[in-house]
Amino acid sequence: MPDTAILQVSHLSVSFDTYAGKVEAVRDISFALHRGETLALVGESGCGKSVTCRSIMRLLARNANVDAGEILFSGEDLLKKSNRAMRDIRGGKIAMIFQDPMTSLDPTMKIGKQIAEAVRLHRDVSRREANARAEELLSLVGIDEPTRRYHQYPHEFSGGQRQRIVIAIALAADPEILIADEPTTALDVTMQAQIIDLIRDIQKKTGTSVIFITHDLGVVANVADRVAVMYAGRIVEIGLSDEVFYDPRHPYTWGLLASMPTLATDSETLYAIPGTPPTLIHPAPGDAFAPRNPYALEADRIKEPPLFQVSDTHYAATWLLDPRAPKVYPPESIRQRQAAYQKRQEEKEAREHG
Amino acid sequence: MAETRHLLEVRNLVHEYPGSAGKRAVDDISFVIREGETFGLVGESGCGKTTTGRMLVRLLDITSGSVTFDGEDITHLKGKELLAFRRQAQIIFQDPYASLDPRKKVRDIIAEGIDIHKLAKDKADRDDQVSRLMASVGLRPEHLTRYPHEFSGGQRQRIGIARALATRPRFVVCDEPISALDVSIQAQVVNLLREEQRKRGLTYLFIAHDLSMVKYISDRIAVMYRGRIVETGPSNLVYNHPLHPYTKSLISAIPLPDPETERERRRIPYAGEGLEGSLQEAESEHFVLMK
Ligand SMILES: Nc1ncnc2c1ncn2[C@@H]1O[C@H](COP(=O)(O)OP(=O)(O)OP(=O)(O)O)[C@@H](O)[C@H]1O
Ligand SMILES: Nc1ncnc2c1ncn2[C@@H]1O[C@H](COP(=O)(O)OP(=O)(O)OP(=O)(O)O)[C@@H](O)[C@H]1O
Ligand SMILES: [Mg+2]
Ligand SMILES: [Mg+2]
């Protein structure tokens, strides 16, 4: 598997200078993105998902410092590239759909033109062909009457429509890597499904690798081959989608899965992980989740847990996985997931052998 | 809940954006919102939810139709009266970034309403109110002196929520207030909105596309499609017993945090049927668009 990596992020640390102090937003994270796969990045608001992706694009705010790390793309470190070289890569080989659609659209330019320009930037086509492709992309992302709407400005669109225009621009270049930062959050479920199908289609045709950031675990279950769970600037669990959803090992992942409202939820108050997100200025030692974690061991408060290996593809950073740790039972809803999954696996095996 | 007292009455509301060639973004919708309830508005992207919400708080002109608030017709309010109405009717904007002044520190953004409506006794009181609002939406004290661009998407969204609650309004339009948030903070914010509601009898128009959350937070729901309401009723009825084909399709597409289910999911397609006629009561309080 490792030799198929198209992108390898190693030991990346990013911080910001602010009045209140140094914000350690991303702390020593490593992961690979394989060719043609979709890797989902999940975790609570402020945990460093966008900063991680902006580091890959080299589009961090002015008060940012990359303190350490390496980001290899086709064998070359993106962090060492010149600004010029990065400009060519952005929107071409690596395209990003930003979380705030308005900030990536030019408010003074008709949206059709913005898409057509993105097409021409990376493809040698005539203006007419680019316009036609732009219209086609508009209808692919579900904008009705593309010929009329081509000539409108960003403020004349609804929130979800703007988000879809940004998606059209990112797809215009047929990128090798698509980084999609909450691309479907402003969309209703049917439109969401349409966009996900579209990204998947393009992925199948061109072998694009996708980093998909979302907090919607339902969407993750639908799109992801693998899932990385982040907390307070670190990756605390990473594995195949099935492993993370059905056999999660980090208590933070347990909490995340438990706070999804299910169709049956009717109770007065939703389960919310207790406490507030930790400060990233002088973060406490140990597992940053420990203060909110009812399962935390003494060790989790003192010493940063390494990523323990659960399977060839599954890792989690909690001392609970240390062989010396006492046996702990996850919450009921998680045990149900594990049991249901185990049963399904056994049935599958029985079917295959019987 | 105060028995069926109507805080808002919306009659034949229409909005047409200039240059939209006669197409109405909101096309003749009527509903009431009861005091103390949460009224959910759902529907596909571009169907007119934000346009509706902005008209209700008078940030957007009402092309035709009328809105009354607490018995008073607010359709054409101006000047001082409009200002007084705005204190009572706030909005949490959908696009958190575009709605926050990039040159202001967060402390001053949250205090905007407090300043405009002179709701603080002195500076200490203002700081105190702001700090409490910040904490209640899960932001940290060290965030007070930061600028909007120095926040993550979800943190910005929470700044917008704190700002809207700052004037102690009676009615809040929540335009997708939680869709940018992760589940755990979603739950926190939803619980917070509910608590405020319990404490102060707040009334919400809750706009969202996430039906499972809307169902959870709303007493009643209206489903919009292309500028019109196609179905409305108590959330449980609409959700568990959808009548309009569009609502059925919407519910069949809700993603679940379960890869196995997702692989086998069957969505009910919707092809634009059932858009003629008027809203008719199919069962108690449950209306559907029918010929
Ligand atoms: N320019 C900046 N200056 C200071 N702090 C920043 C800056 N940009 C981001 N941060 C902080 O870095 C942390 C990580 O931010 P990031 O945008 O990556 O979060 P995220 O995981 O994408 O969250 P969300 O789901 O809310 O978008 C946050 O705590 C944020 O406040
Ligand atoms: N300023 C404008 N000028 C012209 N048309 C507009 C303007 N603002 C919105 N529209 C159009 O009006 C319709 C309704 O938009 P609205 O913003 O109310 O949708 P919405 O239901 O909130 O969608 P979303 O879920 O994507 O936010 C859309 O077709 C949109 O393109
Ligand atoms: Mg983000
Ligand atoms: Mg909207």
Coordinates of C-alpha atoms in Angstrom, one line a residue, chain A residues 164-327:
Chain A
R164 CA -21.7 24.4 -5.9
I165 CA -20.1 27.0 -8.1
V166 CA -16.9 26.7 -6.1
I167 CA -17.1 23.0 -6.6
A168 CA -17.4 23.5 -10.4
I169 CA -14.3 25.7 -10.4
A170 CA -12.3 23.1 -8.5
L171 CA -13.4 20.4 -10.9
A172 CA -12.7 22.5 -14.0
A173 CA -9.0 21.5 -13.9
D174 CA -9.4 17.7 -13.6
P175 CA -7.0 17.7 -10.6
E176 CA -4.9 14.8 -9.4
I177 CA -5.7 15.6 -5.8
L178 CA -9.0 17.3 -4.8
I179 CA -9.1 18.7 -1.3
A180 CA -12.8 19.3 -0.4
D181 CA -13.2 21.3 2.8
E182 CA -16.8 20.8 3.9
P183 CA -18.0 20.9 0.3
T184 CA -21.6 19.8 1.1
T185 CA -22.4 21.4 4.4
A186 CA -24.7 24.0 3.0
L187 CA -26.5 21.5 0.9
D188 CA -29.7 19.6 1.4
V189 CA -29.4 15.8 1.4
T190 CA -30.5 15.2 -2.1
M191 CA -28.2 17.9 -3.5
Q192 CA -25.5 16.5 -1.2
A193 CA -25.9 13.1 -2.7
Q194 CA -25.8 14.5 -6.2
I195 CA -22.5 16.3 -5.5
I196 CA -21.0 13.2 -3.9
D197 CA -22.0 11.1 -6.9
L198 CA -20.4 13.7 -9.2
I199 CA -17.1 13.7 -7.3
R200 CA -17.1 9.9 -7.3
D201 CA -17.8 9.8 -11.1
I202 CA -14.9 12.1 -11.8
Q203 CA -12.7 10.1 -9.4
K204 CA -13.5 6.9 -11.3
K205 CA -12.8 8.5 -14.7
T206 CA -9.6 10.3 -13.8
G207 CA -8.3 8.4 -10.8
T208 CA -8.4 11.6 -8.6
S209 CA -7.5 11.2 -5.0
V210 CA -9.7 13.1 -2.6
I211 CA -9.3 14.5 0.9
F212 CA -12.8 15.1 2.1
I213 CA -13.3 17.2 5.2
T214 CA -16.6 17.0 6.9
H215 CA -18.1 16.8 10.3
D216 CA -21.1 14.9 9.0
L217 CA -20.4 11.3 9.9
G218 CA -23.3 10.2 7.6
V219 CA -21.5 11.7 4.7
V220 CA -18.2 10.1 5.8
A221 CA -19.9 6.7 5.9
N222 CA -20.9 7.3 2.3
V223 CA -17.8 8.6 0.7
A224 CA -14.7 7.5 2.6
D225 CA -12.4 4.6 2.0
R226 CA -10.4 5.6 5.0
V227 CA -11.0 8.0 7.9
A228 CA -8.7 10.1 10.0
V229 CA -10.1 11.5 13.2
M230 CA -8.4 14.7 14.5
Y231 CA -8.5 16.2 18.0
A232 CA -6.7 19.4 19.1
G233 CA -4.3 19.4 16.2
R234 CA -3.4 15.7 16.3
I235 CA -4.6 12.6 14.5
V236 CA -6.0 10.4 17.3
E237 CA -7.4 7.6 15.1
I238 CA -7.0 6.5 11.5
G239 CA -8.2 3.4 9.7
L240 CA -10.4 2.0 7.0
S241 CA -13.9 3.4 7.1
D242 CA -15.3 0.1 8.5
E243 CA -12.7 -0.1 11.2
V244 CA -13.4 3.5 12.4
F245 CA -17.1 3.2 12.3
Y246 CA -17.5 -0.4 13.6
D247 CA -14.5 -0.9 15.7
P248 CA -13.4 2.5 17.0
R249 CA -10.8 2.5 19.6
H250 CA -10.2 6.1 20.7
P251 CA -12.7 7.4 23.3
Y252 CA -13.0 10.6 21.3
T253 CA -14.2 8.6 18.3
W254 CA -16.7 6.9 20.6
G255 CA -18.0 10.3 21.7
L256 CA -18.3 11.6 18.1
L257 CA -20.3 8.5 17.0
A258 CA -22.5 8.7 20.1
S259 CA -23.5 12.3 19.5
M260 CA -25.0 11.7 16.1
P261 CA -28.8 12.0 16.3
T262 CA -30.3 8.9 14.9
L263 CA -33.6 8.7 13.3
A264 CA -35.0 7.4 16.5
T265 CA -33.6 10.2 18.7
D266 CA -36.5 11.7 20.6
S267 CA -35.1 12.5 24.0
E268 CA -35.0 16.0 25.3
T269 CA -31.3 16.6 25.2
L270 CA -28.8 15.3 22.7
Y271 CA -25.6 13.5 23.9
A272 CA -22.8 16.1 23.7
I273 CA -19.2 15.3 24.6
P274 CA -18.8 17.0 28.0
G275 CA -16.6 20.0 28.4
T276 CA -15.2 22.5 25.9
P277 CA -12.5 22.1 23.3
P278 CA -9.0 22.5 24.8
T279 CA -6.8 25.6 24.5
L280 CA -4.2 25.3 21.8
I281 CA -2.0 27.9 23.5
H282 CA 0.5 25.8 25.6
P283 CA -1.6 22.7 25.2
A284 CA -1.5 20.4 28.2
P285 CA 0.8 17.4 28.1
G286 CA -0.6 13.9 27.4
D287 CA -3.7 13.1 25.4
A288 CA -5.5 16.5 24.8
F289 CA -8.8 14.7 25.1
A290 CA -8.1 13.4 28.6
P291 CA -9.9 16.1 30.6
R292 CA -13.1 15.4 28.7
N293 CA -12.6 11.7 28.6
P294 CA -14.4 9.5 31.3
Y295 CA -12.2 6.6 30.2
A296 CA -8.9 8.4 30.5
L297 CA -6.1 6.6 32.3
E298 CA -3.5 8.4 34.5
A299 CA -1.0 7.9 31.7
D300 CA -3.2 9.8 29.2
R301 CA -2.9 12.9 31.4
I302 CA 0.8 12.7 31.7
K303 CA 2.3 11.3 28.5
E304 CA 1.3 11.8 24.9
P305 CA 0.1 8.4 23.7
P306 CA 1.7 7.1 20.5
L307 CA -0.4 5.7 17.7
F308 CA -0.9 2.1 18.6
Q309 CA -1.4 -0.3 15.8
V310 CA -4.8 -2.2 15.8
S311 CA -4.5 -3.7 12.4
D312 CA -2.4 -3.2 9.2
T313 CA -4.5 -0.2 8.4
H314 CA -5.9 0.9 11.8
Y315 CA -4.1 3.0 14.4
A316 CA -5.3 4.9 17.5
A317 CA -3.5 7.2 20.0
T318 CA -4.7 6.2 23.4
W319 CA -3.0 4.4 26.3
L320 CA -6.1 2.2 26.5
L321 CA -4.4 0.2 23.7
D322 CA -1.3 -0.4 25.7
P323 CA -1.0 -4.1 26.8
R324 CA -0.7 -3.0 30.4
A325 CA -3.9 -1.0 30.3
P326 CA -6.9 -2.3 32.3
K327 CA -9.8 -3.6 30.1

